[in-house]
Short mmCIF file of C-alpha atoms in Angstrom, two decimals:
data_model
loop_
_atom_site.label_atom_id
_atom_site.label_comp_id
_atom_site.label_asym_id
_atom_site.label_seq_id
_atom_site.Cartn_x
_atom_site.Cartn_y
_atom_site.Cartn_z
CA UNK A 30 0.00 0.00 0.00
CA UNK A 31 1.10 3.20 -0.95
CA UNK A 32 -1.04 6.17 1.31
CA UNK A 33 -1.78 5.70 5.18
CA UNK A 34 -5.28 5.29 6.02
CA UNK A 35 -5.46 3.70 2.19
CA UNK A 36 -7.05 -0.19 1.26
CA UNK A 37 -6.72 0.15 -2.84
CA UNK A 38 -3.84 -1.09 -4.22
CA UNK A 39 -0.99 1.69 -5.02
CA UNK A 40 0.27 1.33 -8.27
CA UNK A 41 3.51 3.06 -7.75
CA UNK A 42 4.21 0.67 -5.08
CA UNK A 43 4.29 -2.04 -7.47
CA UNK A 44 6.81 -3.26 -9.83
CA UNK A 45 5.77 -3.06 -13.24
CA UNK A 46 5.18 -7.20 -13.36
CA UNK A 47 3.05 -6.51 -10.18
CA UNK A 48 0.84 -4.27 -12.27
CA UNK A 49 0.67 -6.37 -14.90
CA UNK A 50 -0.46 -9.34 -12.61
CA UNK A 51 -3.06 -7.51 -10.63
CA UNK A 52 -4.59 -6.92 -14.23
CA UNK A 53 -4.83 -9.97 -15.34
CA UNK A 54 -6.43 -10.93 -12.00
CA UNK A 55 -9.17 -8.29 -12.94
CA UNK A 56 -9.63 -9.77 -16.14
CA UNK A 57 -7.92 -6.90 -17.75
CA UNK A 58 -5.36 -7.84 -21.10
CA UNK A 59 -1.82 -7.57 -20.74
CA UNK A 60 -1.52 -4.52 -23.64
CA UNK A 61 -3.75 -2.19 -20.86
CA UNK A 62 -1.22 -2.59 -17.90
CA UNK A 63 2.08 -1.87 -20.50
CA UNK A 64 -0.50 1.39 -21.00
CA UNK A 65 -0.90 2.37 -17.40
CA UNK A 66 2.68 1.72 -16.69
CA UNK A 67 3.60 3.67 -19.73
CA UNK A 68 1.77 7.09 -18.80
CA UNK A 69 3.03 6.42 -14.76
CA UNK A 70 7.25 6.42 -15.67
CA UNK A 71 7.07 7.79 -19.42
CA UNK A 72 4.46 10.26 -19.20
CA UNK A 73 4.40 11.16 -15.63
CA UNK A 74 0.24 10.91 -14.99
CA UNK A 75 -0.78 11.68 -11.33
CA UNK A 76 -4.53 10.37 -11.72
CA UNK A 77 -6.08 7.57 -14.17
CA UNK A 78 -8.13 10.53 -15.76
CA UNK A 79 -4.86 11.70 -17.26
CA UNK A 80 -4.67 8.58 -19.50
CA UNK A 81 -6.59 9.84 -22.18
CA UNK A 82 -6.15 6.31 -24.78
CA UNK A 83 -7.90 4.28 -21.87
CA UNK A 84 -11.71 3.78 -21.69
CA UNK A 85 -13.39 6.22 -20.05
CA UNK A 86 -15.52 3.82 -18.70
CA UNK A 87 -12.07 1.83 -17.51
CA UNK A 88 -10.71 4.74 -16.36
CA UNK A 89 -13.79 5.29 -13.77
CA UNK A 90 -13.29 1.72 -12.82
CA UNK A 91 -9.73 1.75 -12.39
CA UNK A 92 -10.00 4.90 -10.20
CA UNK A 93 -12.51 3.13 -7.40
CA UNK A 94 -10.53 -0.06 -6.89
CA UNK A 95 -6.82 1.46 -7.59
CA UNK A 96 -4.93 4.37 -6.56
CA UNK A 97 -1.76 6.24 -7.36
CA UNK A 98 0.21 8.10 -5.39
CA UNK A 99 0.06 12.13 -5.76
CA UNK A 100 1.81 14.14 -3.65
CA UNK A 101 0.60 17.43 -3.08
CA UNK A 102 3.30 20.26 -3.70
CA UNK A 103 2.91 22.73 -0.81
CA UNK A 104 6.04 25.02 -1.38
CA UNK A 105 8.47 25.47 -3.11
CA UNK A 106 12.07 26.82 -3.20
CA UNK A 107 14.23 28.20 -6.05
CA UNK A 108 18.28 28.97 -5.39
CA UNK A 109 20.05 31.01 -6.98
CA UNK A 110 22.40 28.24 -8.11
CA UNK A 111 19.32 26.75 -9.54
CA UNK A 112 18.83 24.11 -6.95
CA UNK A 113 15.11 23.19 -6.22
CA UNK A 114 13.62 22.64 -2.93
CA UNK A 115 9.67 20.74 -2.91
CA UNK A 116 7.83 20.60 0.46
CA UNK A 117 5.36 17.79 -0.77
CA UNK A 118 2.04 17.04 1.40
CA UNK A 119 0.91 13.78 2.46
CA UNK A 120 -2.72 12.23 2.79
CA UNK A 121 -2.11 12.73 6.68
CA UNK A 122 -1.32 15.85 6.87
CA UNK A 123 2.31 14.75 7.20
CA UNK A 124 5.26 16.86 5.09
CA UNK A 125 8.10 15.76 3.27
CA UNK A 126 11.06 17.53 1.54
CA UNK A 127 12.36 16.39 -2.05
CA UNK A 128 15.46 18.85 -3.56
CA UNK A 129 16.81 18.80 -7.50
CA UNK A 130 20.08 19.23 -8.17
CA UNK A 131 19.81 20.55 -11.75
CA UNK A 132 23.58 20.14 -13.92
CA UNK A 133 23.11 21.46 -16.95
CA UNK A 134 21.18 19.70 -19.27
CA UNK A 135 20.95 16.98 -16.40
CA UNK A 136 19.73 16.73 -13.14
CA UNK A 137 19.70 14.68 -9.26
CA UNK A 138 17.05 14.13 -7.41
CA UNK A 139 17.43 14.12 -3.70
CA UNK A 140 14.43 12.06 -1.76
CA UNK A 141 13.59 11.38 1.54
CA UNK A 142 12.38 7.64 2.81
CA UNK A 143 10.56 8.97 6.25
CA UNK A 144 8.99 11.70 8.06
CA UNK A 145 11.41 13.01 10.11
CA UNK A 146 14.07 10.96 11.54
CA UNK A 147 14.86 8.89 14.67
CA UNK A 148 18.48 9.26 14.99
CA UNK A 149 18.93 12.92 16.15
CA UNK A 150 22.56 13.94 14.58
CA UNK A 151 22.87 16.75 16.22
CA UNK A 152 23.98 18.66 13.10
CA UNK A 153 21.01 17.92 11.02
CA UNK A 154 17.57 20.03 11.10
CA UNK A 155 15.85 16.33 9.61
CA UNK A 156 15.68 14.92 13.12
CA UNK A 157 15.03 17.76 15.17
CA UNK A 158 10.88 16.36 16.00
CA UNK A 159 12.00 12.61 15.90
CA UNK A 160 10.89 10.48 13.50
CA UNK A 161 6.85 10.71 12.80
CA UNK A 162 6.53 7.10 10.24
CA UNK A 163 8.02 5.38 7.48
CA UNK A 164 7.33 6.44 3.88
CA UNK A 165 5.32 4.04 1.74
CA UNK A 166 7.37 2.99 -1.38
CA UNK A 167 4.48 4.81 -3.40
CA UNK A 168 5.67 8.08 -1.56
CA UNK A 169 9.10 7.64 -2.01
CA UNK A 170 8.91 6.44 -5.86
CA UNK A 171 6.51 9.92 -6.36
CA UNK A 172 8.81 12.33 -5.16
CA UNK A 173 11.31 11.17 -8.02
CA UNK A 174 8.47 11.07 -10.81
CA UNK A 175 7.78 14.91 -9.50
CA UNK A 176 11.32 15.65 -10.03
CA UNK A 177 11.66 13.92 -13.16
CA UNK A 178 9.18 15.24 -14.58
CA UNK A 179 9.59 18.86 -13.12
CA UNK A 180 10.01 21.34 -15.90
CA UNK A 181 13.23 22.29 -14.90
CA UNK A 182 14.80 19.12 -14.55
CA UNK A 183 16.12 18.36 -17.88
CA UNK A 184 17.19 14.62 -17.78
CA UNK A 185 16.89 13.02 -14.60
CA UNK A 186 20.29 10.87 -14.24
CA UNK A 187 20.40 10.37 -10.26
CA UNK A 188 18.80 9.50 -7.27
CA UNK A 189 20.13 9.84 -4.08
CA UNK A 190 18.31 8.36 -1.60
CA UNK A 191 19.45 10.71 1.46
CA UNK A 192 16.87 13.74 1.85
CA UNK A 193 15.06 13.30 5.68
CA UNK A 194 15.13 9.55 7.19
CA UNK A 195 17.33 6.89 7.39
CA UNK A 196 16.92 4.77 4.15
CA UNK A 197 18.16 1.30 5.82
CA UNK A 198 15.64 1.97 8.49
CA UNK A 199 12.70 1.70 5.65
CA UNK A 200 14.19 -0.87 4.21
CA UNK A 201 11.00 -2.90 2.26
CA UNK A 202 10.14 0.60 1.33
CA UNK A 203 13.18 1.79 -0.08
CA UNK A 204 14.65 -1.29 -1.35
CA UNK A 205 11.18 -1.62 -3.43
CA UNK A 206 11.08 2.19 -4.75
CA UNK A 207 14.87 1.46 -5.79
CA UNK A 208 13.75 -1.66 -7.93
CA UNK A 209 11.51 0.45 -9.80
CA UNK A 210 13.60 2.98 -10.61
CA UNK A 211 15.99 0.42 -11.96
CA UNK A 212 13.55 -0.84 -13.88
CA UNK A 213 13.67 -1.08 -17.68
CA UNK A 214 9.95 -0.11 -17.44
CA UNK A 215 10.10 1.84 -14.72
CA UNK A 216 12.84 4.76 -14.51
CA UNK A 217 15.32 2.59 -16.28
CA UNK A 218 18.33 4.11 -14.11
CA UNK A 219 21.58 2.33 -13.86
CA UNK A 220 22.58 1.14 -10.81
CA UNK A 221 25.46 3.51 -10.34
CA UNK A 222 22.82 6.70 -10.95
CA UNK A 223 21.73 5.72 -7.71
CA UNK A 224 22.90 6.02 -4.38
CA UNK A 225 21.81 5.16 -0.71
CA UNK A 226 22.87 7.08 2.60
CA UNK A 227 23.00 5.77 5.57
CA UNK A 228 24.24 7.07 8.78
CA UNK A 229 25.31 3.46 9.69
CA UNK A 230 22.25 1.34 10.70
CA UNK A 231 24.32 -1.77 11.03
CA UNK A 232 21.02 -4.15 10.27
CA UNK A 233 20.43 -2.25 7.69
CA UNK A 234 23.76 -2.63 6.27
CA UNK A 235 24.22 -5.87 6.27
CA UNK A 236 20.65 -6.93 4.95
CA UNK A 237 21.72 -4.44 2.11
CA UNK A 238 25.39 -6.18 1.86
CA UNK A 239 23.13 -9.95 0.97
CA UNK A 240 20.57 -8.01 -1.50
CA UNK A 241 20.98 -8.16 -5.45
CA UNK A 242 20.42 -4.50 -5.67
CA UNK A 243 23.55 -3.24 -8.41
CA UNK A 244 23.34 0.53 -6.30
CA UNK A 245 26.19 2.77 -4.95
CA UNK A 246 25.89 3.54 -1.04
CA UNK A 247 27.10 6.67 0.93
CA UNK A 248 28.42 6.19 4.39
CA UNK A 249 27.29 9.35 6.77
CA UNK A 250 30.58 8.96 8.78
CA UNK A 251 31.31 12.64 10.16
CA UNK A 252 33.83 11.85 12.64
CA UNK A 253 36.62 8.94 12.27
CA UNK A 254 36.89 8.32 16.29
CA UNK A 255 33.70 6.92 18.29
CA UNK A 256 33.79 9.43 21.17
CA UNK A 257 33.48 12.23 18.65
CA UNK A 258 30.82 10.32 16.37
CA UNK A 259 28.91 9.74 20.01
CA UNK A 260 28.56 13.14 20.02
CA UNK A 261 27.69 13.71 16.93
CA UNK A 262 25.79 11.06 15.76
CA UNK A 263 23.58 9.08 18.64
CA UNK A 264 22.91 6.10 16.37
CA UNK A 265 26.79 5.40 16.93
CA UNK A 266 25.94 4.86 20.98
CA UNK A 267 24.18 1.50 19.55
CA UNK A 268 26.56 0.19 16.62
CA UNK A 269 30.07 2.03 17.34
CA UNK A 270 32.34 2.29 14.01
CA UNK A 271 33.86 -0.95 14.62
CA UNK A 272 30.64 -2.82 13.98
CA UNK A 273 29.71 -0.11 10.78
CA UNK A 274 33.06 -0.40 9.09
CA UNK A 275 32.48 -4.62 9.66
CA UNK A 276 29.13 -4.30 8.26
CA UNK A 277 30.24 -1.87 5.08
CA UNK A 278 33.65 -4.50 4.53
CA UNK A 279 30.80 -6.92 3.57
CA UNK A 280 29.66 -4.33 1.31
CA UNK A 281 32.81 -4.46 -0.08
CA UNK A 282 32.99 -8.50 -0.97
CA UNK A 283 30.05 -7.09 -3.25
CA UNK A 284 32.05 -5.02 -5.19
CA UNK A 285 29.78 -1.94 -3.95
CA UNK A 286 30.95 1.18 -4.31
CA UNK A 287 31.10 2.83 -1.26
CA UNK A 288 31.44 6.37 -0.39
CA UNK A 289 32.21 8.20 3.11
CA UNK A 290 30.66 11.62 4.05
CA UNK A 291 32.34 13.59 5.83
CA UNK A 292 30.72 16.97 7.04
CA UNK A 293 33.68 19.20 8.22
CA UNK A 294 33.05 21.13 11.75
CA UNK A 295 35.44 23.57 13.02
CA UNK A 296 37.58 22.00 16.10
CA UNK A 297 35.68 19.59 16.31
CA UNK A 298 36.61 16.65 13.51
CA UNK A 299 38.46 18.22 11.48
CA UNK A 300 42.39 18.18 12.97
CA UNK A 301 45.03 16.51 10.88
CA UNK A 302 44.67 13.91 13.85
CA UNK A 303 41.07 13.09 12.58
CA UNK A 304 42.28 13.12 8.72
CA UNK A 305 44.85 10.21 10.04
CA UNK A 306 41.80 7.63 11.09
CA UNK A 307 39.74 9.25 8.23
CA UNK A 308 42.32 7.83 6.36
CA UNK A 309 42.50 4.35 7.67
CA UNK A 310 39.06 4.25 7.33
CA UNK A 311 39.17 4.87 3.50
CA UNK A 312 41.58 2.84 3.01
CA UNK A 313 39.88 -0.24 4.64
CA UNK A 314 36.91 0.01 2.48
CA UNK A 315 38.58 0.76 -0.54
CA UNK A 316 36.42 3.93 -0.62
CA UNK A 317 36.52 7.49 -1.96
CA UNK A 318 35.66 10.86 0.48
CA UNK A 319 33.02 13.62 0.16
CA UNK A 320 33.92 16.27 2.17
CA UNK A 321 31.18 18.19 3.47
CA UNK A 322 31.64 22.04 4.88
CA UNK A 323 29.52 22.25 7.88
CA UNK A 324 25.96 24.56 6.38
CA UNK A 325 24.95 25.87 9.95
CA UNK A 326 21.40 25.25 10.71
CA UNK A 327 19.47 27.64 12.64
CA UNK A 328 20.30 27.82 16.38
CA UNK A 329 22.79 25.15 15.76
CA UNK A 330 25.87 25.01 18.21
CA UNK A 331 29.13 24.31 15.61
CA UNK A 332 30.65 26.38 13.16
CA UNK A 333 32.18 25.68 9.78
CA UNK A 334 35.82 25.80 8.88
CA UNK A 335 37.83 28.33 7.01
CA UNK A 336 38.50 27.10 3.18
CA UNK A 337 42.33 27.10 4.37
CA UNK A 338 41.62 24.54 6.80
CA UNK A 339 39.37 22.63 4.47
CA UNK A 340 41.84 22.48 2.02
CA UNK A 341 44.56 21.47 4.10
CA UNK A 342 42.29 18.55 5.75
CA UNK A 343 42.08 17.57 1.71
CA UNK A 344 45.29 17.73 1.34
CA UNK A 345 46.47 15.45 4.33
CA UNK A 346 43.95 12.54 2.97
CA UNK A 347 45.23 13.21 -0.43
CA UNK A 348 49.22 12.63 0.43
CA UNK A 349 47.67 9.89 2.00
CA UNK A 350 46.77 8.02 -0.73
CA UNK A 351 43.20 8.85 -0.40
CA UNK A 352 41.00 9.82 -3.39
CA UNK A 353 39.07 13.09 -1.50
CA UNK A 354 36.90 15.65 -2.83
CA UNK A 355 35.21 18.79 -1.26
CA UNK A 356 31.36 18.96 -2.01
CA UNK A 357 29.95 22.39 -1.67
CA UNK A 358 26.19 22.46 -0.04
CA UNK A 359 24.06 24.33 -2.73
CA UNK A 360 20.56 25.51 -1.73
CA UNK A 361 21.88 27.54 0.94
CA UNK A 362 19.83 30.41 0.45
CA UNK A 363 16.68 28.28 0.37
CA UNK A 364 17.01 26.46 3.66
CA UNK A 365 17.96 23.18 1.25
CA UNK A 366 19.51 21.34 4.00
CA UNK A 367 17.85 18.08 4.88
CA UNK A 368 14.58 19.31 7.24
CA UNK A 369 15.10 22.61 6.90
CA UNK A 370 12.37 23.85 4.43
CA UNK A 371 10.03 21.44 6.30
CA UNK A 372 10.64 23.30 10.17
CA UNK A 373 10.39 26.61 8.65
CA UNK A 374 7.28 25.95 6.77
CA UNK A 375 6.08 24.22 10.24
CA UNK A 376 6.68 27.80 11.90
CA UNK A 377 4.40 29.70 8.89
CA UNK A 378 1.53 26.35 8.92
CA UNK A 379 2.61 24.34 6.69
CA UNK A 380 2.56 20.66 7.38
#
């Protein structure tokens, strides 16, 4: 099911064989569901009405005993750097945030995979209310039809599955909204357009590490030592790095490439001590580094280093031996950080 509260089947919780078997158990040919599918991931239709070579008569019935997930657009945020910030509306009142990157011609979409979060990084505006539910996979697969088909979008080419929530913590969820937009008849996305975050939910992790799913994954690291990550990141109290670098190593047998964020905060991970066990890290998971200036959130405690000491952090992981690049936040004149759009629309009654 794709909506809370909702009994009809969602079809953008189902992979595109799903649709076609629920059909044919309605006594509907196989030529109508390659139709519906069609004007869901080619055409981008939010409501059965839209598919104007159906029946109208069909179209009535397939509306009372089916539904499709449309998320209702309650704000939204344009930076001047072109970045695109959607506060999207759920049937419960809930809010969600969903950012495009655009690149040219090209473009990333950014989605979240639950309202709010549990883990509480203390950094991050997502978790600042907890975590309110899980996402459906209809929800989560919308927000990427809304950006693909957004009119300033261009080509949708990625997917990165880290907007609010932890993705491994939805795992059914996300793990099914990822299949479809793999699919050939669904987004049809390569498996290295699309990445996962996690913040290192160890179950998560390793259920991930036995899956078939051919996707990149992003490691939320933020501090190489477990005292600091305590602080940091709670979620680190209950599976210390030890047990996430274990868990991403079996990652690894996969051949999955593996990433490590690493948000920069001024004095407090960012010495040439923490570069040293940054890399270490890298090294033992064969993986590259994002580095991540700290974007200060409102009435947040840390500050953000000088580009002199980002650079030099870079350049200590680079002499040693670690491929490391610095990834500047964009959106920041929109509130695009992860929950931010969503708290200040909270403030003016949205959501």
């Amino acid at each position: 099911m794709s909506t809370v509260g909702q009994d009809r089947p969602d079809l953008l919780a189902m992979l595109p064989e799903e649709v076609d078997a629920l059909f044919l158990d309605i006594g509907l040919p196989r030529y109508r569901s390659a139709q519906v599918v069609e004007w869901l991931y080619v055409h981008g239709a939010r409501s059965f009405d839209e598919m104007t070579n159906l029946p109208k008569s069909l179209r009535e019935t397939l509306s009372k005993d089916l539904t499709i997930t449309n998320l209702q657009t309650l704000k939204v945020a344009v930076s001047r750097d072109r970045t695109k910030k959607f506060l999207f509306g759920l049937t419960d009142g809930a809010a969600i945030e969903t950012v495009l990157l655009p690149e040219g011609e090209r473009s990333t979409a950014c989605i979240s995979t639950q309202v709010g979060c549990a883990f509480g990084c203390l950094f991050c505006a997502s978790g600042a209310g907890g975590l309110a539910r899980n996402l459906t996979a209809g929800e989560i697969v919308d927000q990427a039809r809304k950006a693909k088909f957004d009119a300033d979008a261009g080509r949708l080419t990625n997917i990165v599955v880290m907007g609010m929530g932890e993705p491994l913590a939805n795992y059914e969820a996300t793990t099914k909204a990822v299949r479809i937009f793999l699919h050939e008849r669904g987004l049809a996305l390569g498996g290295r357009r699309i990445t996962i975050s996690t913040a290192g939910f160890v179950p998560g992790i390793r259920r991930l590490a036995a899956d078939d799913l051919p996707v990149r994954v992003a490691l939320s690291l933020h501090a190489a030592d477990n005292r600091t990550r305590n602080k940091l990141m709670p979620i680190n109290r209950k599976y210390p790095l030890e047990q996430v670098i274990d868990s991403c190593t079996e990652l690894g047998r996969r051949r999955t490439p593996l990433t490590l964020e690493y948000m920069l905060i001024f004095e407090i991970n960012d010495s040439f001590d923490d570069a040293a066990r940054l890399a270490d890290i890298a090294h033992a998971l064969k993986a590259k580094v994002n580095l991540i200036p700290y974007n200060p959130v409102p009435g947040g405690r840390y500050r953000a280093p000088s580009e002199e000491r980002v650079l030099r952090f870079q350049a200590r992981l680079r002499e040693a031996g670690v491929l490391a690049f610095i990834r500047r936040s964009r959106g920041t004149d929109i509130d695009a950080a992860c929950g931010q759009l969503r708290q200040s629309a909270s403030r003016e009654g949205h959501g």
